[in-house]
Amino acid sequence: MMRKTILRSLTALVVVLTLVLGSFTTVLASESALRLAAQTADEPGVQIFTVSNPNGEDKEITWGDVNGNITKQDVVPAGGSITLRYPDAQMQGVRIYVSYTLNGAAKTLYAIGANKYNITIKYMSGGVELQSQKHAVSGNYTHTAPATLTSSGKTYELASASSQTHMFGKSSTTMTFEYKEIVKQPYQISVTYVDTSDTRLGGATLDVAVDATVNHDNPKTLSVNGRNYQLMTGQPSSISHAYGTATRSYKIYYELVQEPAATAYNVNVQYVDGSGKLLGYKRVTVPVNETVNIDIPASIATANGSQYNRASGEPATITHAFDNTKRTYTVRYDLAVATAPYEIRINYLSSANGATLATETVTVNLNSTATFEAVSSFERDGTTYYLASGQNRNIAHAFSNSQRVYNFYYNVQGQEESSYAVTVQYVNIADNSILYRTEQVVSSGGSVSFDLPATYTVDGTEYKLVSGQEQTIDHAFYLPRRVYSVFYQNAADNTENVVITDNTTGVTTIITPEGTTTVVTDGEGNIVEATEEDLVDILDNPVPAAAGTEPEDDGGDVVDIPDSEVPAAAAEQPASQAWIWWTVAGAAVLVAGGILWIVLKKKKAAEAK
């Protein structure tokens, strides 16, 4: 029983497998349709079609035109294709059919001829083909070849006619254009500067080397026939031309600069000694379209009272016309030699601010030496002042000495510092910005020195020391200043600026071709406009007794110095100081009398015992 059941199951399985395999075989035997397509012919007078067979077996076909003019049989190989050529001399067009069997059933395909054929276009040079291309046409066709072309890194230009026309049924299906190689040569380009009406203002011719690039900067401004022009907004500031660029000429536009109305301006006359050191200056305004005569003084006095005479050969008058572009004149002076008795002035100044506290004068007799000893202290308006440390109290002034003013500095009792910092800052004269700062500490009785460079570079810009300033700053402890401003200007700026600084007060006079500005440096190092009371004439600035040249404030009063605070008499006493020495002598007599009275009283007391 079991065996029969198994036999039945196997029989059923065989039947199922037979059905499945039969169905699979049927699927595998199914055929794909052929493909018919029109193509572009390689010659006129024929229509070209292709028939493709994607199947694994050859296919027999019957084909012809639908009008029955042609009927043919062909075989399309398995997995391949064949070309059907249908004669059509006038290219009037044709519709063909292809009949075959597909899976045992009749099948017909249809297609219309492309009605096109290819012509070949060749670019030749000396028998060598440079380039070629095919172009599908359906009749007459005109082709224009490029003027130049590049092949294998070489450039060629057209040597034959640029255009050819193919005539259907009459012309060859190949068009040939002849080229010749271009041998590169250097050439020139032109740059023309014009105004807004295209009037030529100038220009440049530039040489362009083979395969090179030439660069040209257009000037920002032009001056032509007395008129000034500037590059118009939007115009290039430079031109860059690469070899082979089609453009060979460039036009750059400029606009007329409207000149401002003429205005008055200033000229400066600088008085210098034989070494070129500035002694003083004079500023004169030149009115519009006028000529001024500038009188040059025969003699001048400098900061320390020295007298100078105008040197031989120097003009007594300078004539300056408005259209003269010069803005600075230099006149040399020679030191005058004294020939008669004269006076020197002694100034007692505040070490805090340089103010004049008291003055004295001493007469210097002919061919003699005057001596003077400054007081160690004195009182003014209830305030006691003491001589600041580090100064030599004694003056020995020979008749031949050109100096006429001496300064001594005093501190208010109890207010002298033991030390303090002195700052030197480099200032950009263009905008008063600080380029650099440095400082040193000076102790009581001491001094510090700063060396200033002739040029200084910051952030890639070079600056130069403005004329009129020394390259060394010497600062003694007793001097009132705490900040020194040294002015620099851009090294590329050729403006003739001059800076004159009062070393006591720090008042700085900046002389430029446009005018004069007076500024001071405050305690924080800021550059501010000088007030009216700060202003000092350069020719009145005095020189200190113990250090370098120091200016003064002439606003001080002559103050009587109390008898008890005047030192003992010097060896040689000028008449102007007699009142001091008489007071000292009287005081000495009174003191001596007091001592004698005490001694005698003690003696009597002793004898009485």
XYZ file of C-alpha atoms in Angstrom:
609
model
C 0.000 0.000 0.000
C 2.828 2.365 0.952
C 4.644 1.618 -2.325
C 1.560 2.587 -4.395
C 1.247 5.887 -2.545
C 4.892 6.797 -3.252
C 4.512 5.817 -6.914
C 1.489 8.090 -7.291
C 3.365 11.031 -5.704
C 6.336 10.625 -8.071
C 4.024 10.472 -11.070
C 2.336 13.724 -10.009
C 5.742 15.446 -9.545
C 6.867 14.387 -13.027
C 3.695 15.852 -14.531
C 4.226 19.187 -12.723
C 7.889 19.424 -13.777
C 6.937 18.614 -17.372
C 4.412 21.439 -17.405
C 6.890 23.948 -15.867
C 9.747 23.024 -18.203
C 7.435 23.138 -21.183
C 6.325 26.625 -20.238
C 9.982 27.747 -19.725
C 10.926 26.382 -23.136
C 8.080 28.324 -24.696
C 9.354 31.545 -23.056
C 12.894 30.956 -24.273
C 11.672 30.395 -27.815
C 9.876 33.831 -27.998
C 11.439 36.175 -30.683
C 12.180 39.941 -30.571
C 11.069 42.342 -33.283
C 13.482 43.584 -35.910
C 14.359 47.310 -36.019
C 14.212 49.475 -39.158
C 15.762 53.008 -39.261
C 16.574 55.614 -41.926
C 20.223 56.804 -42.098
C 22.186 59.650 -43.668
C 23.866 58.519 -46.874
C 27.524 59.116 -47.703
C 26.638 60.254 -51.247
C 23.715 61.882 -53.036
C 21.140 59.899 -55.090
C 20.538 57.103 -52.624
C 18.437 56.536 -49.503
C 20.013 54.416 -46.783
C 18.209 52.265 -44.205
C 19.468 49.780 -41.604
C 17.711 46.640 -40.367
C 18.889 45.212 -37.013
C 18.236 41.672 -35.746
C 18.526 41.258 -31.955
C 17.677 37.539 -32.099
C 19.959 34.532 -31.913
C 18.965 33.237 -35.370
C 19.137 34.734 -38.878
C 16.020 36.358 -40.189
C 14.808 36.371 -43.785
C 13.157 39.571 -44.912
C 11.387 40.934 -47.948
C 11.693 44.648 -48.546
C 10.884 47.307 -51.121
C 9.157 50.643 -51.567
C 5.491 50.877 -50.811
C 4.865 51.861 -54.451
C 6.108 48.465 -55.624
C 9.030 49.784 -57.664
C 11.486 47.469 -55.910
C 11.005 44.158 -54.152
C 14.009 42.274 -52.746
C 14.851 39.492 -50.323
C 17.708 39.655 -47.805
C 18.886 37.872 -44.702
C 19.613 39.744 -41.485
C 22.271 37.829 -39.540
C 21.649 36.877 -35.934
C 22.636 39.710 -33.605
C 23.659 41.873 -36.595
C 22.331 44.332 -39.145
C 22.290 45.017 -42.870
C 22.113 48.220 -44.944
C 19.378 48.713 -47.471
C 20.239 51.072 -50.358
C 17.351 52.507 -52.310
C 18.238 54.514 -55.447
C 16.758 58.027 -55.374
C 18.596 60.106 -57.958
C 16.684 63.311 -57.263
C 16.416 62.763 -53.523
C 12.648 63.008 -53.751
C 12.122 60.773 -50.733
C 10.831 57.210 -50.353
C 8.837 55.044 -47.936
C 9.922 51.404 -47.662
C 8.664 48.323 -45.895
C 10.363 45.257 -44.393
C 8.314 42.029 -44.017
C 9.323 39.011 -41.885
C 7.832 36.471 -39.489
C 7.820 37.085 -35.743
C 7.042 34.073 -33.541
C 5.413 32.404 -36.535
C 3.269 35.425 -37.410
C 3.735 37.837 -40.338
C 5.218 41.255 -39.373
C 5.850 44.398 -41.480
C 7.975 47.475 -40.590
C 7.862 50.864 -42.380
C 10.323 53.817 -42.581
C 10.681 57.081 -44.529
C 14.081 57.946 -45.998
C 16.217 60.582 -44.200
C 16.673 62.395 -47.530
C 20.188 63.483 -46.374
C 23.742 62.680 -47.288
C 27.139 63.636 -45.836
C 29.731 65.911 -47.347
C 33.293 66.001 -45.960
C 34.981 69.299 -45.053
C 38.771 69.239 -44.831
C 41.204 71.888 -43.564
C 44.588 71.232 -45.199
C 48.074 72.766 -45.074
C 50.710 71.643 -47.573
C 49.036 68.290 -48.110
C 48.657 67.631 -44.385
C 45.163 67.325 -43.005
C 44.759 69.624 -40.009
C 41.101 68.944 -39.265
C 38.112 67.308 -40.962
C 34.394 67.022 -40.315
C 31.256 65.565 -41.898
C 28.153 67.621 -42.477
C 24.702 66.197 -43.352
C 22.946 68.074 -46.190
C 19.817 67.566 -48.264
C 20.812 69.746 -51.180
C 22.855 72.880 -51.843
C 25.086 73.951 -48.915
C 27.581 76.801 -48.304
C 30.356 76.452 -45.729
C 32.536 79.268 -44.318
C 35.876 78.208 -42.869
C 37.360 79.914 -39.763
C 39.995 82.602 -40.386
C 42.447 80.846 -38.064
C 42.672 77.485 -36.388
C 45.018 75.625 -34.084
C 46.363 72.131 -34.698
C 49.077 70.299 -32.766
C 49.957 73.500 -30.898
C 50.458 75.525 -34.079
C 48.294 78.334 -35.381
C 47.223 78.548 -39.028
C 45.453 81.196 -41.065
C 43.187 80.682 -44.074
C 45.058 80.872 -47.382
C 42.166 80.045 -49.741
C 38.688 81.474 -50.200
C 36.815 81.533 -46.922
C 33.557 80.118 -48.415
C 32.634 77.215 -50.719
C 29.214 76.022 -51.975
C 28.193 72.418 -52.613
C 25.693 72.076 -55.479
C 23.463 68.975 -55.414
C 24.250 66.641 -58.260
C 27.065 68.879 -59.561
C 29.723 69.208 -56.858
C 31.998 66.802 -55.103
C 31.009 65.670 -51.665
C 34.360 66.901 -50.321
C 35.191 70.569 -49.621
C 38.866 71.430 -49.107
C 40.171 74.666 -47.561
C 43.864 75.517 -47.603
C 45.682 77.033 -44.603
C 49.207 78.249 -43.924
C 51.056 78.263 -40.630
C 51.296 81.566 -38.781
C 54.826 82.293 -37.530
C 54.390 84.370 -34.353
C 55.889 87.856 -34.438
C 56.077 90.558 -31.778
C 53.751 93.486 -32.320
C 52.758 96.809 -30.772
C 49.621 98.096 -29.123
C 48.632 101.705 -28.574
C 47.172 103.405 -25.502
C 45.559 106.782 -26.163
C 44.562 109.290 -23.488
C 41.593 111.443 -24.496
C 39.287 113.962 -22.853
C 35.507 113.692 -22.745
C 35.273 115.030 -26.318
C 37.778 112.426 -27.596
C 40.518 115.032 -28.050
C 43.899 113.354 -27.757
C 45.844 114.314 -24.630
C 48.708 111.851 -24.982
C 49.362 108.158 -25.004
C 51.874 105.354 -25.227
C 52.985 102.643 -27.653
C 53.789 99.295 -26.063
C 55.821 96.404 -27.476
C 54.275 92.944 -27.001
C 56.719 90.042 -27.190
C 55.675 86.598 -28.459
C 53.579 84.758 -25.850
C 54.229 87.519 -23.301
C 51.963 89.854 -21.347
C 52.607 93.578 -21.176
C 51.319 95.720 -18.298
C 50.881 99.485 -18.391
C 49.884 101.900 -15.607
C 47.714 104.787 -16.723
C 48.716 108.069 -15.059
C 46.238 109.378 -12.510
C 46.692 112.931 -13.730
C 47.827 114.677 -16.915
C 48.946 118.230 -17.571
C 48.410 119.361 -21.169
C 48.657 122.920 -22.499
C 48.451 124.389 -19.024
C 45.378 122.365 -18.079
C 45.185 119.556 -15.584
C 43.212 116.369 -16.164
C 42.407 113.414 -13.942
C 41.487 109.807 -14.718
C 37.715 109.519 -14.940
C 35.815 107.337 -12.496
C 35.381 103.841 -13.898
C 38.421 104.039 -16.176
C 41.114 101.390 -15.583
C 44.186 102.461 -13.656
C 46.237 99.903 -15.606
C 46.118 97.768 -18.773
C 47.219 94.135 -19.052
C 47.520 92.810 -22.622
C 48.349 89.161 -23.330
C 49.980 88.207 -26.643
C 47.375 87.257 -29.205
C 44.559 89.318 -27.681
C 42.497 90.711 -30.542
C 42.414 94.270 -29.186
C 45.347 96.306 -30.452
C 44.389 99.800 -29.269
C 43.038 101.131 -25.992
C 41.378 104.462 -25.253
C 41.489 105.915 -21.737
C 39.292 108.861 -20.762
C 40.302 111.825 -18.590
C 38.268 114.748 -17.298
C 39.335 118.359 -16.908
C 40.143 119.407 -13.358
C 38.576 122.736 -12.558
C 41.292 124.879 -11.022
C 40.283 126.555 -7.749
C 40.247 130.315 -7.589
C 43.636 131.812 -6.773
C 44.158 132.607 -3.089
C 46.813 134.325 -1.053
C 49.593 132.170 0.387
C 52.561 132.469 2.735
C 56.305 132.424 2.151
C 58.809 131.787 4.917
C 62.212 133.399 5.333
C 64.547 131.385 7.535
C 67.514 132.983 9.284
C 70.409 130.504 9.669
C 74.009 130.590 10.847
C 77.004 129.383 8.868
C 76.297 125.740 9.760
C 72.687 125.975 8.621
C 71.227 126.051 12.148
C 67.915 127.887 12.304
C 68.182 131.151 14.244
C 64.738 132.570 13.490
C 62.154 133.005 10.768
C 59.766 135.455 9.180
C 56.435 134.616 7.539
C 54.942 136.912 4.893
C 51.551 136.696 3.159
C 51.545 137.150 -0.632
C 48.206 138.589 -1.872
C 46.651 137.314 -5.108
C 48.471 138.580 -8.226
C 50.690 140.919 -6.225
C 54.420 141.220 -5.643
C 55.772 141.707 -2.122
C 59.097 143.073 -0.927
C 60.354 141.291 2.184
C 62.741 143.365 4.304
C 65.539 141.340 5.862
C 66.788 142.752 9.197
C 70.421 143.769 9.397
C 70.766 142.044 12.788
C 68.811 139.619 14.972
C 69.000 138.257 18.524
C 68.633 134.546 19.212
C 67.160 132.596 22.096
C 70.180 133.018 24.341
C 70.488 136.719 23.524
C 73.360 136.297 21.050
C 73.492 138.985 18.377
C 73.863 138.083 14.702
C 74.458 140.345 11.695
C 73.253 139.661 8.177
C 76.159 138.051 6.310
C 77.927 139.827 3.489
C 76.256 139.190 0.150
C 72.877 138.350 1.687
C 69.973 140.508 0.410
C 68.463 143.310 2.450
C 65.207 142.815 0.533
C 63.635 139.791 -1.147
C 61.147 140.441 -3.959
C 58.557 137.705 -4.433
C 55.901 137.654 -7.190
C 52.581 135.837 -6.739
C 53.258 133.325 -9.535
C 56.648 132.389 -8.057
C 56.444 128.765 -6.863
C 59.149 129.176 -4.242
C 57.850 129.143 -0.673
C 60.983 129.194 1.492
C 64.000 131.530 1.452
C 67.166 131.144 3.507
C 69.311 134.068 4.692
C 72.663 133.554 6.459
C 73.731 135.510 9.533
C 77.138 135.749 11.240
C 77.678 136.006 15.006
C 78.307 139.624 16.053
C 81.366 140.426 18.193
C 80.751 142.742 21.198
C 82.748 146.009 21.260
C 81.183 147.745 24.278
C 79.977 146.797 27.785
C 76.640 144.951 27.863
C 74.271 143.267 30.299
C 73.398 139.604 30.784
C 70.067 138.557 32.284
C 69.616 136.006 35.064
C 66.210 134.271 35.192
C 64.879 132.349 38.198
C 62.357 129.880 36.726
C 59.890 127.383 38.144
C 61.084 123.805 37.738
C 57.433 122.752 37.660
C 56.249 124.774 34.664
C 59.070 127.049 33.485
C 57.364 130.253 34.652
C 59.641 133.197 35.433
C 59.762 133.850 39.191
C 62.409 136.587 39.283
C 65.081 138.243 37.120
C 68.370 140.045 37.643
C 70.887 141.700 35.328
C 74.684 141.775 35.461
C 76.902 144.203 33.539
C 79.844 142.740 31.643
C 82.580 145.330 31.278
C 84.828 145.621 28.251
C 87.331 142.753 28.020
C 86.487 141.524 31.536
C 84.772 138.510 33.107
C 81.582 138.951 35.133
C 80.764 136.445 37.879
C 77.481 135.660 39.588
C 76.202 133.166 42.145
C 72.520 132.249 42.120
C 70.653 132.322 45.432
C 69.976 128.975 47.067
C 66.423 130.021 47.986
C 64.041 132.952 47.984
C 60.446 133.792 48.786
C 57.751 135.073 46.460
C 54.112 135.724 47.310
C 54.506 133.786 50.555
C 56.014 130.733 48.864
C 59.611 129.651 49.427
C 61.573 128.360 46.448
C 64.788 126.313 46.614
C 67.379 125.846 43.867
C 66.702 122.530 42.091
C 69.509 120.013 42.451
C 71.998 119.369 39.682
C 72.701 123.025 38.766
C 75.930 124.980 39.046
C 75.063 128.159 40.948
C 78.104 130.088 39.731
C 78.407 131.966 36.459
C 81.695 133.197 35.024
C 80.838 135.108 31.861
C 83.719 136.299 29.679
C 83.234 139.447 27.608
C 83.734 137.452 24.383
C 80.928 135.013 25.273
C 77.933 135.539 22.961
C 75.358 134.265 25.468
C 73.187 136.937 27.082
C 70.616 134.989 29.147
C 71.065 132.418 31.944
C 68.356 130.378 33.645
C 68.217 128.802 37.092
C 65.372 126.481 38.127
C 63.693 126.405 41.545
C 61.290 124.087 43.350
C 58.599 124.967 45.867
C 59.761 123.937 49.312
C 58.965 120.254 49.927
C 57.752 119.513 46.405
C 60.945 118.310 44.710
C 60.650 114.742 43.383
C 63.306 112.091 43.898
C 62.849 110.821 40.328
C 60.357 110.862 37.450
C 59.898 109.505 33.924
C 60.671 111.532 30.794
C 58.835 110.524 27.610
C 59.893 111.144 24.007
C 57.276 110.514 21.321
C 57.591 110.540 17.523
C 54.633 112.416 16.017
C 53.379 112.217 12.416
C 53.216 115.853 11.322
C 50.387 115.014 8.890
C 47.799 114.137 11.556
C 49.541 114.356 14.967
C 49.275 110.570 15.398
C 51.909 108.917 17.590
C 54.355 106.717 15.664
C 56.475 105.622 18.642
C 57.007 106.335 22.372
C 59.947 105.706 24.672
C 60.814 106.871 28.181
C 63.689 107.071 30.667
C 63.718 107.737 34.405
C 65.823 110.677 35.608
C 66.889 110.860 39.264
C 67.463 113.916 41.426
C 70.540 115.799 40.272
C 70.932 113.611 37.179
C 70.143 113.849 33.476
C 69.101 111.629 30.570
C 69.743 111.798 26.829
C 67.687 110.608 23.834
C 69.158 110.051 20.358
C 66.664 110.671 17.549
C 67.001 108.829 14.212
C 67.066 110.835 10.985
C 64.567 108.328 9.567
C 62.099 105.955 11.207
C 60.013 103.165 9.635
C 56.675 101.946 10.983
C 54.252 99.525 9.275
C 56.335 99.651 6.095
C 56.232 103.458 5.801
C 59.443 105.449 6.157
C 59.382 108.802 7.933
C 62.065 111.504 8.149
C 62.867 113.990 10.910
C 61.317 117.367 10.111
C 63.824 120.174 9.573
C 64.634 122.503 12.491
C 64.917 119.764 15.158
C 68.086 118.439 16.760
C 68.867 114.710 16.729
C 69.636 114.643 20.452
C 67.480 115.609 23.437
C 69.325 116.276 26.715
C 67.086 116.544 29.774
C 68.381 117.614 33.190
C 66.435 116.688 36.336
C 65.549 120.272 37.200
C 63.921 121.056 33.821
C 60.099 121.291 33.881
C 59.216 119.232 30.830
C 58.029 115.634 31.104
C 57.040 114.899 27.490
C 58.983 115.799 24.339
C 57.233 115.616 20.958
C 59.484 115.111 17.943
C 57.885 115.582 14.527
C 58.418 113.315 11.521
C 56.937 113.449 8.027
C 56.504 110.836 5.288
C 59.868 110.388 3.578
C 58.150 110.581 0.185
C 56.674 113.991 1.066
C 58.977 116.766 -0.171
C 57.040 119.579 1.509
C 59.475 122.023 3.132
C 58.235 121.903 6.716
C 60.131 123.361 9.680
C 59.542 122.687 13.384
C 60.711 125.042 16.150
C 60.151 123.953 19.754
C 60.485 125.941 22.990
C 62.305 123.334 25.061
C 61.117 124.761 28.385
C 57.397 125.058 27.710
C 57.138 122.568 24.861
C 55.389 125.125 22.648
C 56.015 124.004 19.061
C 55.751 126.191 15.985
C 55.164 124.207 12.780
C 56.034 126.217 9.676
C 54.632 124.926 6.371
C 54.253 126.510 2.924
C 50.564 127.022 3.750
C 51.115 128.796 7.060
C 52.161 128.464 10.680
C 50.555 126.364 13.424
C 51.440 126.563 17.103
C 50.790 123.563 19.350
C 51.794 122.236 22.766
C 52.079 118.759 24.245
C 49.959 118.307 27.361
C 50.885 116.112 30.309
C 49.253 113.094 28.661
C 51.270 113.497 25.469
C 48.380 114.905 23.417
C 49.103 117.511 20.738
C 46.775 120.484 21.307
C 46.506 124.054 20.033
C 48.618 126.498 22.036
C 46.758 129.176 23.977
C 47.596 132.836 23.510
C 49.621 132.988 26.724
C 51.746 130.022 25.592
C 53.074 131.779 22.492
C 56.706 132.899 22.624
C 58.769 134.690 19.975
C 61.653 132.477 18.937
C 64.100 135.378 19.101
C 63.301 135.950 22.789
C 63.858 132.382 23.977
C 66.660 132.281 26.604
C 69.292 129.590 27.192
C 69.795 127.792 30.563
C 72.961 128.065 32.569
C 73.804 124.400 32.991
C 72.166 122.487 30.126
C 71.268 122.910 26.441
C 69.306 125.813 25.008
C 66.076 126.409 26.968
C 63.364 128.981 26.137
C 61.531 131.050 28.742
C 58.163 132.607 29.430
C 58.641 136.363 29.516
C 55.450 136.832 31.489
C 57.228 136.778 34.892
C 57.703 139.781 37.126
C 60.888 141.234 38.593
C 60.763 140.103 42.237
C 62.750 141.447 45.158
C 64.703 138.673 46.871
C 64.662 138.897 50.704
C 67.972 139.987 52.283
C 68.231 136.924 54.528
C 68.164 134.563 51.546
C 70.813 136.240 49.400
C 74.180 134.431 49.330
C 77.511 136.076 50.109
C 78.898 138.496 47.571
C 80.819 137.232 44.538
C 84.340 138.372 43.715
C 83.220 140.933 41.127
C 79.964 142.757 41.767
C 78.082 144.635 39.042
C 76.388 147.890 40.023
C 72.930 146.489 39.429
C 73.403 144.068 42.365
C 74.670 146.596 44.897
C 71.370 146.579 46.822
C 71.741 142.880 47.460
C 75.282 143.094 48.713
C 74.553 146.135 50.944
C 71.716 144.181 52.517
C 73.980 141.193 53.052
C 76.650 143.392 54.634
C 74.094 145.010 56.937
C 72.757 141.665 57.990
C 76.269 140.445 58.679
C 76.960 143.479 60.917
C 73.725 142.880 62.853
C 74.558 139.217 63.385
C 78.108 140.040 64.471
C 76.783 142.664 66.936
C 74.333 140.170 68.402
C 77.045 137.585 68.947
C 79.327 140.186 70.575
C 76.502 141.285 72.946
C 75.892 137.696 74.066
C 79.613 137.062 74.665
C 80.021 140.253 76.743
C 76.908 139.441 78.815
C 78.205 135.958 79.629
C 81.601 137.415 80.592
C 80.045 139.916 83.025
C 77.975 137.193 84.612
C 81.069 135.098 85.155
C 82.968 137.967 86.777
C 80.034 138.652 89.099
C 80.235 135.087 90.435
